[in-house]
Coordinates of C-alpha atoms in Angstrom, one line a residue:
Chain A
K18 CA -0.5 -7.9 21.0
Q19 CA 2.3 -6.3 18.9
E20 CA 1.2 -3.1 17.1
V21 CA 3.3 -1.3 14.5
T22 CA 2.8 2.3 13.6
Q23 CA 4.3 4.2 10.7
I24 CA 4.5 7.9 10.5
P25 CA 3.9 9.8 8.2
A26 CA 1.2 7.9 6.3
A27 CA 2.2 9.8 3.1
L28 CA 5.2 12.0 2.2
S29 CA 6.0 14.0 -0.9
V30 CA 9.5 15.3 -1.5
P31 CA 11.4 16.9 -4.4
E32 CA 14.1 14.8 -6.1
G33 CA 17.5 14.8 -4.3
E34 CA 16.2 15.3 -0.8
N35 CA 17.3 13.1 2.0
L36 CA 14.4 11.7 4.0
V37 CA 13.5 9.6 7.1
L38 CA 10.6 7.2 7.5
N39 CA 9.6 6.3 11.0
C40 CA 8.3 3.0 12.5
S41 CA 7.4 2.3 16.1
F42 CA 6.3 -1.0 17.8
T43 CA 4.7 -1.7 21.1
D44 CA 6.5 -4.9 22.2
S45 CA 10.2 -4.6 22.3
A46 CA 10.8 -8.4 22.5
I47 CA 11.4 -8.6 18.8
Y48 CA 13.4 -11.2 16.9
N49 CA 14.0 -9.0 13.8
L50 CA 12.7 -6.1 11.8
Q51 CA 12.3 -5.8 8.1
W52 CA 11.7 -2.9 5.8
F53 CA 9.9 -3.6 2.5
R54 CA 9.0 -1.6 -0.5
Q55 CA 5.7 -2.2 -2.3
D56 CA 4.9 -0.7 -5.8
P57 CA 1.2 -0.3 -6.7
G58 CA -0.4 -3.7 -7.5
K59 CA 2.8 -5.6 -6.7
G60 CA 4.1 -7.8 -4.0
L61 CA 6.7 -6.8 -1.3
T62 CA 10.4 -6.4 -2.0
S63 CA 12.6 -6.8 1.0
L64 CA 15.0 -3.9 1.5
L65 CA 16.8 -4.4 4.8
L66 CA 16.6 -6.9 7.6
I67 CA 17.9 -6.0 11.1
Q68 CA 18.3 -8.7 13.7
S69 CA 17.4 -7.7 17.3
S70 CA 21.1 -7.7 18.3
Q71 CA 22.0 -5.2 15.6
R72 CA 21.7 -1.4 15.6
E73 CA 21.6 -0.7 11.8
Q74 CA 21.9 -2.0 8.3
T75 CA 22.9 -0.3 5.1
S76 CA 22.3 -1.0 1.5
G77 CA 23.3 1.5 -1.1
R78 CA 21.3 4.8 -0.4
L79 CA 19.3 3.1 2.3
N80 CA 20.1 2.9 6.0
A81 CA 17.9 1.4 8.6
S82 CA 18.4 1.8 12.3
L83 CA 16.9 0.0 15.2
D84 CA 16.4 1.1 18.8
K85 CA 14.8 -2.0 20.4
S86 CA 14.5 -0.6 23.9
S87 CA 12.4 2.4 22.7
G88 CA 10.5 0.4 20.1
R89 CA 11.6 2.5 17.1
S90 CA 13.2 2.1 13.7
T91 CA 14.0 4.6 11.0
L92 CA 14.6 4.2 7.3
Y93 CA 16.9 6.8 5.9
I94 CA 16.9 7.3 2.1
A95 CA 19.7 9.5 0.8
A96 CA 19.5 11.6 -2.4
S97 CA 15.9 10.5 -3.2
Q98 CA 15.0 9.7 -6.9
P99 CA 11.6 9.5 -8.6
G100 CA 12.1 5.7 -8.8
D101 CA 12.0 5.6 -5.0
S102 CA 8.3 6.4 -5.2
A103 CA 6.4 3.5 -3.5
T104 CA 4.9 2.4 -0.3
Y105 CA 7.4 1.5 2.4
L106 CA 6.4 -1.0 5.0
C107 CA 8.0 -1.8 8.3
A108 CA 7.4 -5.3 9.9
V109 CA 8.6 -7.0 13.1
S110 CA 8.7 -10.6 14.2
L111 CA 8.5 -11.5 17.9
S112 CA 11.1 -13.5 19.7
S113 CA 8.3 -15.6 21.4
G114 CA 6.2 -18.1 19.6
S115 CA 7.1 -20.6 17.0
A116 CA 6.1 -18.9 13.7
R117 CA 8.1 -15.7 13.7
Q118 CA 5.4 -14.2 11.6
L119 CA 5.6 -10.6 10.7
T120 CA 3.4 -7.8 12.1
F121 CA 3.2 -4.9 9.7
G122 CA 2.6 -1.2 9.9
S123 CA 0.2 0.4 7.4
G124 CA 3.1 1.9 5.5
T125 CA 4.3 5.3 4.3
Q126 CA 3.4 6.2 0.8
L127 CA 6.4 8.1 -0.7
T128 CA 6.3 10.3 -3.7
V129 CA 9.5 11.8 -5.1
L130 CA 8.8 14.6 -7.5
P131 CA 11.2 15.1 -10.5
Chain B
G4 CA 13.1 -21.1 -8.4
A5 CA 14.2 -17.5 -8.8
G6 CA 11.5 -16.2 -6.4
V7 CA 8.2 -16.9 -4.8
S8 CA 5.4 -17.4 -7.4
Q9 CA 1.7 -17.3 -6.9
T10 CA -1.2 -18.3 -9.2
P11 CA -3.6 -17.0 -10.3
S12 CA -2.6 -13.4 -10.2
N13 CA -6.3 -12.4 -10.2
K14 CA -9.3 -14.4 -9.2
V15 CA -12.9 -13.2 -9.5
T16 CA -15.6 -15.4 -8.0
E17 CA -19.1 -15.2 -6.8
K18 CA -20.3 -15.2 -3.2
G19 CA -20.6 -18.8 -1.9
K20 CA -18.1 -20.3 -4.3
Y21 CA -14.9 -22.3 -3.4
V22 CA -11.5 -21.0 -4.4
E23 CA -7.9 -22.3 -4.3
L24 CA -4.8 -20.1 -4.3
R25 CA -1.4 -21.5 -5.0
C26 CA 2.0 -20.6 -3.8
D27 CA 5.4 -21.9 -5.1
P28 CA 8.1 -20.9 -2.6
I29 CA 11.8 -20.4 -3.2
S30 CA 13.5 -23.8 -3.6
G31 CA 15.0 -25.0 -0.3
H32 CA 13.0 -22.6 1.9
T33 CA 11.4 -24.7 4.7
A34 CA 9.2 -21.9 6.2
L35 CA 6.1 -20.7 4.3
Y36 CA 3.7 -18.0 5.3
W37 CA 0.3 -16.8 4.0
Y38 CA -0.8 -13.2 4.6
R39 CA -3.8 -11.2 3.6
Q40 CA -3.6 -7.5 2.6
S41 CA -6.6 -5.2 2.4
L42 CA -6.5 -1.9 0.6
G43 CA -4.4 0.7 2.4
Q44 CA -3.2 -1.7 5.1
G45 CA -0.2 -3.8 5.8
P46 CA -0.4 -7.5 5.3
E47 CA -1.9 -9.6 8.1
F48 CA -0.7 -13.1 9.1
L49 CA -2.9 -16.1 8.3
I50 CA -0.9 -19.3 8.6
Y51 CA 2.7 -20.6 8.9
F52 CA 4.1 -23.9 7.7
Q53 CA 7.4 -25.4 8.8
G54 CA 7.9 -28.3 6.3
T55 CA 4.7 -30.0 5.6
G56 CA 2.8 -29.2 8.8
A57 CA 0.8 -26.1 9.7
A58 CA 2.8 -25.0 12.7
D59 CA 0.7 -21.9 13.5
D60 CA -2.8 -21.2 12.0
S61 CA -3.8 -18.7 14.6
G62 CA -4.3 -16.0 11.9
L63 CA -7.0 -17.8 9.9
P64 CA -10.2 -15.8 10.4
N65 CA -12.6 -18.7 10.6
D66 CA -13.0 -22.4 9.6
R67 CA -13.8 -21.5 6.0
F68 CA -10.1 -21.0 5.5
F69 CA -7.7 -23.9 5.2
A70 CA -4.2 -24.4 3.8
V71 CA -2.1 -27.4 2.9
R72 CA 1.5 -28.0 2.0
P73 CA 1.6 -31.8 1.4
E74 CA 5.2 -32.2 0.2
G75 CA 6.8 -29.4 2.0
S76 CA 7.1 -27.2 -1.0
V77 CA 4.0 -25.9 -2.9
S78 CA 1.2 -24.6 -0.7
T79 CA -2.5 -24.1 -1.5
L80 CA -4.8 -21.8 0.4
K81 CA -8.4 -22.9 0.2
I82 CA -11.4 -20.7 1.0
Q83 CA -14.9 -22.3 1.2
R84 CA -18.2 -20.4 0.8
T85 CA -16.5 -17.2 -0.1
E86 CA -17.9 -13.9 1.2
R87 CA -17.5 -10.4 -0.1
G88 CA -15.4 -9.6 2.9
D89 CA -12.8 -12.1 1.8
S90 CA -11.9 -9.8 -1.1
A91 CA -8.2 -8.8 -0.6
V92 CA -4.7 -9.6 -1.9
Y93 CA -3.4 -12.9 -0.6
L94 CA 0.4 -12.9 -0.3
C95 CA 2.7 -15.8 0.2
A96 CA 6.2 -15.6 1.7
S97 CA 8.9 -18.1 2.2
S98 CA 12.2 -18.0 4.2
R99 CA 15.1 -20.3 4.6
D100 CA 14.0 -21.0 8.1
R101 CA 11.6 -19.4 10.6
G102 CA 14.1 -16.8 11.8
S103 CA 15.4 -15.6 8.4
G104 CA 14.1 -12.8 6.2
Q105 CA 10.9 -13.4 4.4
F106 CA 10.6 -13.1 0.6
F107 CA 7.2 -12.4 -0.8
G108 CA 5.4 -13.4 -4.0
P109 CA 3.4 -11.0 -6.2
G110 CA 0.1 -12.0 -4.6
T111 CA -3.3 -13.1 -5.8
R112 CA -6.0 -10.5 -5.9
L113 CA -9.3 -12.1 -4.9
T114 CA -12.5 -10.4 -5.7
V115 CA -15.8 -11.9 -4.4
L116 CA -18.8 -10.5 -6.2

């Protein structure tokens, strides 16, 4: 059974810092990996999608990397801003099975202090 | 539509009652997923539809839970004889096909008293 772990569970940084969020998964036979952002009481906003054949994806100040063989992904946020404060969730889908459903980590709660 | 929509946004019910939660996916998306999120946890998979059929319902916790998607678009998650442990946020997601990125709705917060 796929298990996804995110470390740290919570992180507080001053505005302007660069930071890295970590995600690890136990089954390396993944189809893709997605990073999401969730604001309190809201749904999930997709940030980046990395296919299993890719090593990284970039969008603005965000960069996500994937090392499938070691079961790890990182989300790098450059020049953090208070508006980046949210919970960040990592999710993977397996290459086996028909559904390609996502298995999520418990998230990293990020607070960027002004 | 512009995004995935879910109704109601909040539902409070009494133990033992029946509830229906609705999901309207992005137009043209053939894959539809239901997830359940408890406080402080990531969402957990419930059921997957490809078109009209439930292709994978392995995440449904028991037979009190059922979902339909009769015309391949809107889906309804149905919970019979609700229990306090069913209280959670129910999230719906859709994707262009089963291998594409998933887009989530705002969720329905279900509270069973």
